[in-house]
Coordinates of N, CA and C and ligand atoms in Angstrom, one line a residue:
M723 N 0.8 -1.2 0.0 CA 0.0 0.0 0.0 C 0.9 1.3 0.0
T724 N 0.5 2.3 -0.7 CA 1.3 3.5 -0.8 C 0.8 4.5 0.2
E725 N 1.5 5.6 0.2 CA 1.3 6.6 1.2 C -0.1 7.1 1.4
N726 N -0.8 7.3 0.2 CA -2.1 7.8 0.3 C -3.1 6.6 0.6
G727 N -2.6 5.4 0.9 CA -3.5 4.4 1.3 C -4.3 3.7 0.2
D728 N -4.0 4.1 -1.1 CA -4.7 3.5 -2.2 C -3.9 2.4 -2.9
A729 N -4.3 1.2 -2.7 CA -3.4 0.1 -3.2 C -3.7 -0.2 -4.7
T730 N -4.7 0.4 -5.3 CA -5.0 0.1 -6.7 C -3.8 0.7 -7.5
P731 N -3.3 -0.1 -8.5 CA -2.2 0.6 -9.3 C -2.8 1.8 -10.0
L732 N -2.0 2.7 -10.3 CA -2.5 3.9 -11.0 C -2.7 3.5 -12.5
V733 N -1.8 2.7 -13.0 CA -1.9 2.3 -14.4 C -1.8 0.8 -14.4
R734 N -2.7 0.1 -15.1 CA -2.6 -1.3 -15.3 C -2.8 -1.6 -16.8
V735 N -1.8 -2.1 -17.4 CA -1.8 -2.5 -18.9 C -1.9 -4.0 -18.9
E736 N -2.9 -4.5 -19.6 CA -3.1 -6.0 -19.6 C -3.3 -6.5 -21.0
N737 N -2.4 -7.4 -21.4 CA -2.4 -8.1 -22.7 C -2.7 -7.2 -23.8
V738 N -2.0 -6.1 -23.8 CA -2.2 -5.1 -24.9 C -1.5 -5.4 -26.2
N739 N -2.2 -5.3 -27.3 CA -1.6 -5.5 -28.6 C -2.0 -4.2 -29.4
K740 N -1.0 -3.9 -30.3 CA -1.2 -2.7 -31.2 C -0.5 -3.0 -32.5
N741 N -1.2 -2.8 -33.6 CA -0.6 -3.0 -34.9 C -0.7 -1.7 -35.7
F742 N 0.4 -1.5 -36.5 CA 0.3 -0.4 -37.5 C 0.3 -1.2 -38.8
G743 N -0.8 -1.3 -39.4 CA -0.9 -2.2 -40.6 C -0.4 -3.6 -40.3
A744 N 0.6 -4.0 -41.0 CA 1.2 -5.3 -40.8 C 2.2 -5.4 -39.7
L745 N 2.5 -4.2 -39.1 CA 3.5 -4.2 -38.1 C 2.9 -4.4 -36.7
H746 N 3.3 -5.4 -36.0 CA 2.8 -5.7 -34.7 C 3.8 -5.0 -33.7
V747 N 3.3 -3.8 -33.2 CA 4.2 -2.9 -32.5 C 4.2 -3.2 -31.0
L748 N 3.0 -3.5 -30.4 CA 2.9 -3.9 -29.0 C 2.4 -5.3 -28.9
K749 N 3.2 -6.2 -28.4 CA 2.8 -7.7 -28.4 C 2.5 -8.1 -26.9
D750 N 1.3 -8.2 -26.6 CA 0.8 -8.7 -25.3 C 1.6 -8.1 -24.2
I751 N 1.5 -6.8 -24.1 CA 2.2 -6.0 -23.1 C 1.4 -6.1 -21.7
N752 N 2.1 -6.4 -20.7 CA 1.5 -6.3 -19.3 C 2.5 -5.5 -18.5
L753 N 1.9 -4.5 -17.8 CA 2.7 -3.6 -17.0 C 1.8 -2.9 -16.0
T754 N 2.2 -2.8 -14.8 CA 1.5 -2.0 -13.8 C 2.4 -0.9 -13.3
V755 N 1.8 0.2 -13.0 CA 2.6 1.3 -12.4 C 1.8 1.7 -11.1
S756 N 2.5 1.6 -10.0 CA 1.9 2.0 -8.7 C 2.0 3.4 -8.5
R757 N 1.2 3.9 -7.6 CA 1.2 5.4 -7.2 C 2.6 5.7 -6.6
G758 N 3.2 6.8 -7.1 CA 4.5 7.2 -6.5 C 5.7 6.4 -7.1
E759 N 5.4 5.5 -8.0 CA 6.5 4.7 -8.6 C 7.1 5.4 -9.8
V760 N 8.4 5.2 -10.0 CA 9.1 5.7 -11.1 C 9.6 4.5 -12.0
V761 N 9.0 4.4 -13.2 CA 9.4 3.3 -14.0 C 10.2 3.8 -15.2
V762 N 11.4 3.3 -15.4 CA 12.1 3.7 -16.6 C 12.0 2.6 -17.7
V763 N 11.6 3.1 -18.9 CA 11.5 2.2 -20.0 C 12.7 2.4 -20.9
I764 N 13.4 1.3 -21.2 CA 14.6 1.4 -22.0 C 14.5 0.4 -23.1
G765 N 15.3 0.6 -24.2 CA 15.3 -0.4 -25.2 C 15.6 0.2 -26.6
P766 N 15.9 -0.7 -27.6 CA 16.3 -0.2 -28.9 C 15.2 0.6 -29.6
S767 N 15.7 1.5 -30.4 CA 14.8 2.3 -31.2 C 13.8 1.4 -32.0
G768 N 12.6 1.8 -32.1 CA 11.6 1.0 -32.9 C 10.9 -0.1 -32.0
G769 N 11.3 -0.2 -30.8 CA 10.8 -1.3 -29.9 C 9.4 -1.1 -29.4
G770 N 8.8 0.1 -29.6 CA 7.4 0.3 -29.1 C 7.3 1.2 -27.9
K771 N 8.4 1.8 -27.4 CA 8.3 2.5 -26.2 C 7.4 3.8 -26.3
S772 N 7.6 4.5 -27.4 CA 6.7 5.7 -27.6 C 5.3 5.3 -27.7
T773 N 5.0 4.2 -28.5 CA 3.7 3.8 -28.7 C 3.0 3.4 -27.4
L774 N 3.8 2.7 -26.5 CA 3.2 2.4 -25.2 C 2.8 3.6 -24.4
C775 N 3.7 4.6 -24.4 CA 3.4 5.9 -23.7 C 2.2 6.5 -24.3
R776 N 2.1 6.5 -25.6 CA 1.0 7.2 -26.2 C -0.3 6.4 -26.0
A777 N -0.2 5.1 -25.8 CA -1.4 4.3 -25.5 C -1.9 4.6 -24.1
I778 N -1.0 4.9 -23.2 CA -1.4 5.1 -21.8 C -2.2 6.4 -21.7
N779 N -1.9 7.4 -22.5 CA -2.8 8.6 -22.4 C -3.8 8.7 -23.6
R780 N -3.9 7.6 -24.3 CA -4.9 7.4 -25.3 C -4.7 8.4 -26.5
L781 N -3.4 8.7 -26.7 CA -3.1 9.4 -28.0 C -3.1 8.4 -29.1
E782 N -3.0 7.1 -28.7 CA -3.0 6.0 -29.7 C -4.0 5.0 -29.1
A783 N -4.9 4.5 -30.0 CA -5.9 3.5 -29.6 C -5.2 2.1 -29.7
I784 N -5.6 1.2 -28.9 CA -5.0 -0.1 -28.9 C -6.0 -1.1 -29.6
D785 N -5.5 -2.2 -30.1 CA -6.3 -3.2 -30.9 C -6.9 -4.2 -30.0
S786 N -6.2 -4.6 -28.9 CA -6.8 -5.6 -28.0 C -6.1 -5.4 -26.6
G787 N -6.8 -6.0 -25.6 CA -6.3 -5.9 -24.2 C -6.9 -4.7 -23.5
T788 N -6.5 -4.4 -22.3 CA -7.1 -3.3 -21.6 C -6.1 -2.5 -20.9
I789 N -6.4 -1.2 -20.8 CA -5.5 -0.3 -20.0 C -6.5 0.4 -19.0
T790 N -6.2 0.3 -17.8 CA -7.0 1.1 -16.8 C -6.1 2.2 -16.2
F791 N -6.7 3.3 -15.9 CA -6.0 4.4 -15.2 C -6.8 4.8 -14.0
D792 N -6.2 4.8 -12.8 CA -6.9 5.1 -11.6 C -8.1 4.3 -11.5
G793 N -8.0 3.0 -11.8 CA -9.2 2.1 -11.6 C -10.2 2.0 -12.7
Q794 N -10.1 2.9 -13.7 CA -11.1 3.0 -14.8 C -10.5 2.7 -16.1
P795 N -11.2 2.0 -17.0 CA -10.7 1.8 -18.3 C -10.5 3.1 -19.0
L796 N -9.6 3.2 -19.9 CA -9.3 4.5 -20.6 C -10.5 4.9 -21.4
P797 N -11.0 6.1 -21.2 CA -12.1 6.6 -22.0 C -11.7 6.8 -23.5
A798 N -12.6 6.6 -24.4 CA -12.2 6.8 -25.8 C -12.5 8.2 -26.3
E799 N -13.3 8.9 -25.6 CA -13.7 10.2 -26.2 C -14.3 11.1 -25.1
G800 N -14.7 12.3 -25.5 CA -15.5 13.2 -24.7 C -14.8 13.8 -23.5
K801 N -15.6 14.2 -22.5 CA -15.0 14.9 -21.4 C -14.1 14.0 -20.6
A802 N -14.5 12.7 -20.5 CA -13.7 11.7 -19.8 C -12.3 11.6 -20.3
L803 N -12.2 11.7 -21.7 CA -10.9 11.6 -22.3 C -10.1 12.9 -22.0
A804 N -10.8 14.1 -22.1 CA -10.1 15.3 -21.8 C -9.6 15.3 -20.3
R805 N -10.4 14.7 -19.4 CA -9.9 14.6 -18.0 C -8.7 13.7 -17.9
L806 N -8.7 12.6 -18.6 CA -7.6 11.7 -18.6 C -6.3 12.4 -19.1
R807 N -6.5 13.2 -20.2 CA -5.3 13.9 -20.7 C -4.7 14.9 -19.8
S808 N -5.7 15.5 -19.0 CA -5.2 16.5 -18.0 C -4.5 15.8 -16.8
E809 N -4.9 14.6 -16.5 CA -4.4 13.8 -15.4 C -3.1 13.1 -15.7
V810 N -2.8 12.9 -17.0 CA -1.6 12.2 -17.4 C -0.8 13.2 -18.2
G811 N 0.2 13.8 -17.5 CA 1.0 14.8 -18.2 C 2.0 14.1 -19.2
M812 N 2.4 14.8 -20.2 CA 3.3 14.2 -21.2 C 4.4 15.2 -21.5
V813 N 5.6 14.8 -21.5 CA 6.8 15.6 -21.8 C 7.5 14.9 -23.0
F814 N 7.6 15.5 -24.1 CA 8.2 14.9 -25.3 C 9.6 15.3 -25.5
Q815 N 10.3 14.6 -26.4 CA 11.7 14.9 -26.8 C 11.7 16.3 -27.3
S816 N 10.7 16.7 -28.1 CA 10.8 18.0 -28.8 C 10.0 19.2 -28.2
F817 N 9.9 19.2 -26.9 CA 9.4 20.3 -26.0 C 7.9 20.6 -26.4
N818 N 7.6 20.8 -27.7 CA 6.2 21.1 -28.1 C 5.6 22.4 -27.3
L819 N 6.5 23.4 -27.2 CA 5.9 24.6 -26.5 C 5.2 25.5 -27.6
F820 N 4.4 26.4 -27.2 CA 3.7 27.3 -28.1 C 4.7 28.4 -28.4
A821 N 5.2 28.5 -29.6 CA 6.3 29.5 -30.0 C 5.9 30.9 -29.8
H822 N 4.6 31.2 -29.9 CA 4.2 32.6 -29.9 C 3.6 33.0 -28.5
K823 N 3.8 32.2 -27.5 CA 3.4 32.5 -26.2 C 4.6 32.6 -25.3
T824 N 4.5 33.4 -24.3 CA 5.7 33.5 -23.4 C 5.8 32.2 -22.5
I825 N 6.9 32.1 -21.8 CA 7.1 31.0 -21.0 C 6.0 30.8 -20.0
L826 N 5.7 32.0 -19.3 CA 4.6 31.9 -18.3 C 3.2 31.6 -19.0
E827 N 3.0 32.1 -20.2 CA 1.7 31.8 -20.9 C 1.6 30.3 -21.2
N828 N 2.8 29.8 -21.6 CA 2.8 28.3 -21.9 C 2.4 27.5 -20.7
V829 N 2.7 28.0 -19.5 CA 2.4 27.2 -18.3 C 1.0 27.5 -17.8
T830 N 0.5 28.7 -18.1 CA -0.9 29.0 -17.6 C -2.0 28.7 -18.5
L831 N -1.7 28.4 -19.8 CA -2.7 28.3 -20.8 C -3.7 27.1 -20.4
G832 N -3.1 25.9 -20.1 CA -4.0 24.8 -19.8 C -4.9 25.0 -18.6
P833 N -4.3 25.5 -17.5 CA -5.1 25.7 -16.3 C -6.2 26.7 -16.6
I834 N -5.9 27.8 -17.3 CA -7.0 28.8 -17.6 C -8.0 28.2 -18.6
R835 N -7.6 27.6 -19.7 CA -8.6 27.2 -20.7 C -9.3 25.9 -20.3
V836 N -8.5 24.9 -19.8 CA -9.1 23.6 -19.6 C -9.7 23.5 -18.2
R837 N -9.0 24.1 -17.2 CA -9.5 24.0 -15.8 C -10.4 25.2 -15.4
G838 N -10.4 26.3 -16.2 CA -11.2 27.4 -15.8 C -10.7 28.2 -14.6
I839 N -9.4 28.1 -14.4 CA -8.8 28.8 -13.2 C -8.6 30.3 -13.6
P840 N -8.9 31.2 -12.7 CA -8.8 32.6 -13.0 C -7.3 32.9 -13.3
R841 N -7.1 33.9 -14.3 CA -5.8 34.2 -14.7 C -4.8 34.5 -13.6
E842 N -5.2 35.4 -12.7 CA -4.3 35.8 -11.7 C -3.8 34.6 -10.8
Q843 N -4.7 33.8 -10.5 CA -4.4 32.6 -9.7 C -3.5 31.6 -10.5
A844 N -3.8 31.5 -11.8 CA -3.0 30.6 -12.7 C -1.5 31.2 -12.8
E845 N -1.4 32.5 -12.9 CA -0.1 33.1 -13.0 C 0.7 33.0 -11.7
K846 N 0.0 33.1 -10.6 CA 0.8 33.0 -9.3 C 1.3 31.5 -9.2
R847 N 0.5 30.6 -9.5 CA 0.9 29.2 -9.5 C 2.0 28.9 -10.5
G848 N 1.8 29.5 -11.7 CA 2.7 29.3 -12.8 C 4.1 29.8 -12.4
M849 N 4.2 31.0 -11.8 CA 5.5 31.5 -11.3 C 6.1 30.6 -10.3
E850 N 5.3 30.0 -9.4 CA 5.8 29.1 -8.4 C 6.4 27.8 -9.1
L851 N 5.7 27.4 -10.2 CA 6.2 26.2 -10.9 C 7.5 26.5 -11.7
L852 N 7.5 27.7 -12.2 CA 8.8 28.1 -13.0 C 9.9 28.2 -12.0
E853 N 9.6 28.7 -10.8 CA 10.7 28.8 -9.8 C 11.2 27.4 -9.4
R854 N 10.2 26.4 -9.3 CA 10.5 25.1 -8.9 C 11.5 24.4 -10.0
V855 N 11.3 24.8 -11.3 CA 12.2 24.2 -12.3 C 13.3 25.2 -12.6
G856 N 13.4 26.3 -11.8 CA 14.6 27.2 -11.9 C 14.6 28.1 -13.1
I857 N 13.4 28.5 -13.6 CA 13.5 29.5 -14.7 C 12.5 30.6 -14.6
D858 N 12.2 30.9 -13.3 CA 11.2 32.0 -13.1 C 11.7 33.3 -13.7
S859 N 13.0 33.5 -13.7 CA 13.6 34.8 -14.3 C 13.3 34.9 -15.8
Q860 N 12.9 33.8 -16.4 CA 12.7 33.8 -17.9 C 11.2 33.9 -18.3
A861 N 10.4 34.1 -17.3 CA 8.9 34.0 -17.5 C 8.4 34.8 -18.6
G862 N 8.9 36.0 -18.9 CA 8.4 36.9 -19.9 C 9.0 36.6 -21.3
K863 N 9.9 35.7 -21.4 CA 10.6 35.4 -22.7 C 9.7 34.5 -23.5
Y864 N 10.1 34.3 -24.8 CA 9.5 33.4 -25.7 C 10.4 32.1 -25.8
P865 N 9.8 31.0 -26.1 CA 10.6 29.7 -26.2 C 11.9 29.8 -27.0
A866 N 11.9 30.5 -28.1 CA 13.1 30.5 -29.0 C 14.2 31.3 -28.3
Q867 N 13.9 32.1 -27.3 CA 14.9 32.9 -26.6 C 15.6 32.1 -25.5
L868 N 15.1 30.8 -25.2 CA 15.6 30.0 -24.2 C 16.5 28.9 -24.7
S869 N 17.4 28.3 -23.9 CA 18.1 27.2 -24.3 C 17.2 25.9 -24.3
G870 N 17.7 24.9 -24.9 CA 16.9 23.6 -25.0 C 16.5 23.1 -23.6
G871 N 17.5 23.2 -22.7 CA 17.3 22.7 -21.3 C 16.2 23.5 -20.6
Q872 N 16.3 24.9 -20.9 CA 15.3 25.7 -20.2 C 13.9 25.5 -20.9
Q873 N 13.9 25.2 -22.2 CA 12.6 24.9 -22.8 C 12.0 23.6 -22.3
Q874 N 12.8 22.6 -22.1 CA 12.3 21.4 -21.6 C 11.8 21.5 -20.1
R875 N 12.5 22.4 -19.3 CA 12.1 22.6 -18.0 C 10.7 23.4 -18.0
T876 N 10.5 24.2 -19.0 CA 9.2 24.9 -19.1 C 8.2 23.8 -19.4
A877 N 8.5 22.9 -20.3 CA 7.5 21.8 -20.6 C 7.1 21.0 -19.4
I878 N 8.1 20.8 -18.5 CA 7.8 20.1 -17.3 C 6.9 20.9 -16.4
A879 N 7.2 22.2 -16.3 CA 6.4 23.1 -15.5 C 4.9 23.1 -16.0
R880 N 4.8 23.1 -17.4 CA 3.5 23.2 -18.0 C 2.7 21.9 -17.6
A881 N 3.4 20.7 -17.7 CA 2.8 19.5 -17.3 C 2.3 19.6 -15.8
L882 N 3.2 20.1 -15.0 CA 2.8 20.1 -13.5 C 1.7 21.1 -13.2
A883 N 1.5 22.1 -14.1 CA 0.4 23.1 -13.9 C -0.9 22.5 -13.9
M884 N -1.1 21.3 -14.5 CA -2.4 20.7 -14.6 C -2.6 19.7 -13.4
D885 N -1.7 19.7 -12.5 CA -1.8 18.8 -11.3 C -2.0 17.4 -11.7
P886 N -1.1 16.9 -12.6 CA -1.4 15.5 -13.1 C -1.2 14.4 -12.0
K887 N -1.8 13.3 -12.2 CA -1.6 12.2 -11.3 C -0.3 11.4 -11.7
M888 N 0.1 11.6 -12.9 CA 1.4 11.0 -13.4 C 1.9 11.8 -14.6
I889 N 3.2 11.6 -14.8 CA 3.8 12.3 -16.0 C 4.5 11.2 -16.8
L890 N 4.3 11.2 -18.1 CA 5.0 10.3 -19.0 C 6.1 11.2 -19.7
F891 N 7.3 10.7 -19.6 CA 8.4 11.4 -20.3 C 8.9 10.5 -21.4
D892 N 8.9 11.0 -22.6 CA 9.4 10.2 -23.8 C 10.7 10.8 -24.3
E893 N 11.8 10.2 -23.9 CA 13.1 10.7 -24.2 C 13.3 12.2 -24.0
P894 N 13.0 12.7 -22.8 CA 13.0 14.1 -22.6 C 14.4 14.8 -22.7
T895 N 15.5 14.1 -22.7 CA 16.8 14.7 -22.9 C 17.5 14.4 -24.2
S896 N 16.8 13.6 -25.0 CA 17.5 13.1 -26.3 C 17.8 14.2 -27.3
A897 N 17.0 15.3 -27.2 CA 17.2 16.4 -28.2 C 18.1 17.5 -27.7
L898 N 18.6 17.3 -26.4 CA 19.4 18.4 -25.8 C 20.9 18.3 -26.0
D899 N 21.5 19.4 -26.1 CA 23.0 19.4 -26.0 C 23.4 18.8 -24.7
P900 N 24.6 18.1 -24.8 CA 25.0 17.3 -23.6 C 25.1 18.1 -22.3
E901 N 25.5 19.4 -22.4 CA 25.7 20.2 -21.2 C 24.3 20.6 -20.6
M902 N 23.2 20.3 -21.3 CA 21.9 20.7 -20.7 C 21.1 19.5 -20.2
V903 N 21.7 18.3 -20.4 CA 20.9 17.1 -20.0 C 20.7 17.1 -18.5
Q904 N 21.8 17.4 -17.7 CA 21.7 17.2 -16.3 C 20.7 18.1 -15.6
E905 N 20.6 19.4 -16.1 CA 19.6 20.3 -15.5 C 18.2 19.8 -15.6
V906 N 17.9 19.1 -16.7 CA 16.6 18.6 -16.8 C 16.4 17.3 -16.0
L907 N 17.4 16.5 -16.0 CA 17.3 15.3 -15.1 C 17.2 15.6 -13.7
D908 N 17.9 16.7 -13.2 CA 17.8 17.1 -11.8 C 16.4 17.5 -11.5
V909 N 15.7 18.2 -12.4 CA 14.3 18.5 -12.1 C 13.5 17.2 -12.0
M910 N 13.7 16.3 -12.9 CA 13.0 15.0 -12.8 C 13.3 14.2 -11.6
I911 N 14.5 14.3 -11.1 CA 14.9 13.6 -9.9 C 14.2 14.2 -8.7
G912 N 14.0 15.5 -8.7 CA 13.3 16.2 -7.7 C 11.8 15.8 -7.7
L913 N 11.2 15.7 -8.8 CA 9.8 15.2 -8.9 C 9.7 13.8 -8.4
A914 N 10.6 13.0 -8.7 CA 10.5 11.6 -8.3 C 10.6 11.6 -6.7
R915 N 11.5 12.4 -6.2 CA 11.7 12.4 -4.7 C 10.4 13.0 -4.1
D916 N 9.7 13.9 -4.8 CA 8.5 14.4 -4.2 C 7.3 13.5 -4.4
G917 N 7.5 12.3 -5.0 CA 6.5 11.3 -5.0 C 5.6 11.3 -6.3
M918 N 6.1 12.0 -7.3 CA 5.3 12.0 -8.6 C 5.4 10.6 -9.2
T919 N 4.3 10.1 -9.7 CA 4.3 8.8 -10.5 C 4.8 9.2 -11.9
M920 N 5.8 8.4 -12.3 CA 6.5 8.8 -13.6 C 6.8 7.5 -14.4
V921 N 6.5 7.6 -15.7 CA 7.0 6.6 -16.6 C 8.0 7.4 -17.5
V922 N 9.2 6.9 -17.6 CA 10.3 7.7 -18.2 C 11.0 6.8 -19.3
V923 N 10.8 7.2 -20.5 CA 11.6 6.5 -21.6 C 12.9 7.3 -21.7
T924 N 14.0 6.6 -21.4 CA 15.3 7.3 -21.4 C 16.4 6.3 -21.4
H925 N 17.5 6.7 -22.0 CA 18.7 5.9 -21.9 C 19.7 6.4 -20.9
E926 N 19.3 7.4 -20.1 CA 20.1 8.0 -19.1 C 20.3 7.0 -17.8
M927 N 21.4 6.3 -17.8 CA 21.6 5.3 -16.8 C 21.7 6.0 -15.4
G928 N 22.3 7.2 -15.3 CA 22.4 7.9 -14.1 C 21.1 8.2 -13.5
F929 N 20.2 8.6 -14.3 CA 18.8 8.9 -13.9 C 18.1 7.6 -13.4
A930 N 18.3 6.6 -14.2 CA 17.6 5.3 -13.8 C 18.1 4.8 -12.5
R931 N 19.4 4.9 -12.3 CA 20.0 4.4 -11.0 C 19.6 5.2 -9.8
R932 N 19.5 6.5 -10.0 CA 19.1 7.4 -8.9 C 17.6 7.5 -8.6
A933 N 16.8 7.4 -9.7 CA 15.4 7.7 -9.4 C 14.4 6.5 -9.7
A934 N 14.9 5.5 -10.5 CA 13.9 4.5 -10.9 C 13.6 3.5 -9.8
N935 N 12.4 3.1 -9.6 CA 12.1 1.9 -8.8 C 12.3 0.7 -9.6
R936 N 12.0 0.8 -10.9 CA 12.0 -0.4 -11.8 C 12.4 0.0 -13.1
V937 N 13.2 -0.9 -13.8 CA 13.5 -0.7 -15.2 C 12.8 -1.8 -16.0
V938 N 12.2 -1.3 -17.1 CA 11.5 -2.2 -18.0 C 12.2 -2.1 -19.3
F939 N 12.7 -3.3 -19.8 CA 13.4 -3.3 -21.1 C 12.5 -3.8 -22.2
M940 N 12.3 -3.0 -23.1 CA 11.4 -3.3 -24.3 C 12.2 -3.5 -25.5
S941 N 11.8 -4.5 -26.3 CA 12.5 -4.8 -27.5 C 11.5 -5.5 -28.5
E942 N 11.4 -5.0 -29.7 CA 10.6 -5.6 -30.7 C 9.1 -5.8 -30.2
G943 N 8.6 -4.8 -29.5 CA 7.2 -4.9 -29.1 C 6.9 -5.7 -27.9
Q944 N 8.0 -6.2 -27.2 CA 7.7 -7.0 -26.0 C 8.5 -6.4 -24.8
I945 N 7.9 -6.7 -23.6 CA 8.7 -6.4 -22.4 C 9.5 -7.7 -22.2
V946 N 10.8 -7.5 -22.4 CA 11.7 -8.6 -22.3 C 12.2 -8.9 -20.9
E947 N 12.3 -7.8 -20.2 CA 12.9 -7.9 -18.9 C 12.4 -6.8 -18.0
E948 N 12.2 -7.1 -16.7 CA 11.8 -6.1 -15.8 C 12.6 -6.3 -14.5
N949 N 13.2 -5.3 -14.0 CA 14.0 -5.5 -12.8 C 14.3 -4.2 -12.1
T950 N 15.0 -4.3 -10.9 CA 15.5 -3.1 -10.2 C 16.6 -2.5 -11.1
P951 N 16.9 -1.2 -11.0 CA 17.9 -0.7 -11.9 C 19.3 -1.3 -11.6
D952 N 19.6 -1.6 -10.3 CA 20.8 -2.2 -9.9 C 21.0 -3.5 -10.6
E953 N 20.0 -4.4 -10.5 CA 20.0 -5.7 -11.1 C 20.1 -5.7 -12.6
F954 N 19.3 -4.8 -13.1 CA 19.2 -4.7 -14.6 C 20.5 -4.3 -15.2
F955 N 21.2 -3.3 -14.6 CA 22.4 -2.8 -15.2 C 23.6 -3.7 -14.9
T956 N 23.6 -4.3 -13.8 CA 24.8 -5.1 -13.4 C 24.6 -6.6 -13.9
T957 N 23.4 -7.1 -13.8 CA 23.3 -8.5 -14.3 C 22.0 -8.7 -15.1
P958 N 22.0 -8.1 -16.3 CA 20.9 -8.4 -17.2 C 20.7 -9.9 -17.5
R959 N 19.4 -10.3 -17.5 CA 19.2 -11.7 -17.6 C 19.2 -12.3 -19.1
T960 N 18.7 -11.4 -20.0 CA 18.5 -11.9 -21.4 C 19.6 -11.4 -22.3
D961 N 19.9 -12.2 -23.4 CA 20.9 -11.8 -24.3 C 20.5 -10.5 -25.0
R962 N 19.2 -10.3 -25.2 CA 18.8 -9.0 -25.9 C 19.2 -7.8 -25.0
A963 N 18.9 -7.9 -23.7 CA 19.3 -6.8 -22.8 C 20.8 -6.6 -22.7
K964 N 21.5 -7.8 -22.6 CA 23.0 -7.7 -22.6 C 23.5 -7.0 -23.8
D965 N 23.0 -7.4 -24.9 CA 23.5 -6.8 -26.2 C 23.2 -5.3 -26.3
F966 N 22.0 -5.0 -25.8 CA 21.6 -3.5 -25.8 C 22.5 -2.7 -24.9
L967 N 22.7 -3.2 -23.7 CA 23.5 -2.5 -22.7 C 25.0 -2.4 -23.2
S968 N 25.5 -3.4 -23.9 CA 26.9 -3.4 -24.3 C 27.0 -2.2 -25.4
K969 N 25.9 -1.9 -26.1 CA 26.0 -0.8 -27.1 C 25.9 0.6 -26.5
I970 N 25.2 0.7 -25.3 CA 25.0 2.1 -24.8 C 25.9 2.4 -23.6
L971 N 26.4 1.4 -23.0 CA 27.2 1.7 -21.8 C 28.7 2.0 -22.1
Ligands
ADP167 P1 10.4 3.5 -29.9 O1 9.7 4.6 -29.2 O2 10.7 2.3 -29.0 O3 11.5 3.9 -30.8 P2 7.9 3.4 -31.4 O4 6.8 3.1 -30.5 O5 8.1 4.9 -31.8 O6 9.3 2.8 -30.9 O7 7.7 2.6 -32.8 C1 7.5 1.2 -32.8 C2 7.3 0.8 -34.3 O8 6.1 1.3 -34.8 C3 8.4 1.4 -35.2 O9 8.7 0.4 -36.2 C4 7.7 2.6 -35.8 O10 8.2 2.8 -37.1 C5 6.3 2.1 -35.9 N1 5.3 3.3 -35.8 C6 5.2 4.1 -34.8 N2 4.2 5.0 -35.0 C7 3.7 4.7 -36.2 C8 2.6 5.2 -37.0 N3 1.8 6.2 -36.5 N4 2.3 4.6 -38.1 C9 3.0 3.5 -38.5 N5 4.1 3.0 -37.9 C10 4.4 3.5 -36.7
MG168 MG1 10.3 6.6 -29.2

C-alpha cells in the first residue's frame, strides 16, 4: 500500500496489442505502475516505447487488451478523455511549446482554458512552478529565446500546472545538447523524490539508477525484462538486454 493508502495501481496495462498495418508494435504487453512509482523504460529504437506511452494517455488506440488508469478503463472520447489527458502529463523529446506564447503563458494556458482557473491565480501558481524548475527569471521570454534545457524545464512546469496524477516522459533529454541534460534530469529527480508517479523512456543510466524503482526493457514490441535498476544494469538476464547494454554503456 502506498502513502495515500490506495493500493490500486495507477496504471494497469493488460495483454495489450497494437498493430500499425502489418507491423505488430505492441505484443501482449503487461505492465502496472503503482502510485508514486518511477518506471524507466529502456530499449532499442523502434521497440514500441513511444507507442506504449501514447497508448497510456490514449493518444493511440489499442487493438486488444485493456488499460486502466486510476481504476477506470481508458475513455475513448469526450469529457472523460479530456480529463484523462489532464491527469496524465506528457513531456516529449521535442518540447512542443507554443512558440508565440511567453514561458509563463505556456504554463498558464492549460489551467486557464481547460481548468477554468482565474488568470491571476494561474499566473501565481505558474510562477511558483517556474521557480521550482529554476526558470522564473525567464517568465516573460519566448521559447526561442531559451536554451533547450530551459525549454524542456518549461515543458515540465507546464505538465505540472495541470496537477497530473502522473507524467509520461518520452526521451526528454534526447534532443538536448549534452551540457543541458543534467539540469533537466535534476528537475525530474526532484519530482521523483516528491512522489510523482512517472514513466520515463530514457537511456540515461544515471537517472535510472538514482530515481527509478523499476527498469522495463522493451524490444521488438515486447517487455523482455523487468528489474530493479541495480540488477538490470549489473546482471541483465537476457541476451537481448546484454546486447543492448553493451552498445549504450
Ligand atoms: P520506440 O519509441 O521504441 O523507438 P515506437 O513506438 O516509436 O518505438 O515505434 C515502434 C514501431 O512502430 C516502429 O517500427 C515505428 O516505425 C512504428 N510506428 C510508430 N508510430 C507509427 C505510426 N503512426 N504509423 C506506422 N508505424 C508507426
Ligand atoms: Mg520513441
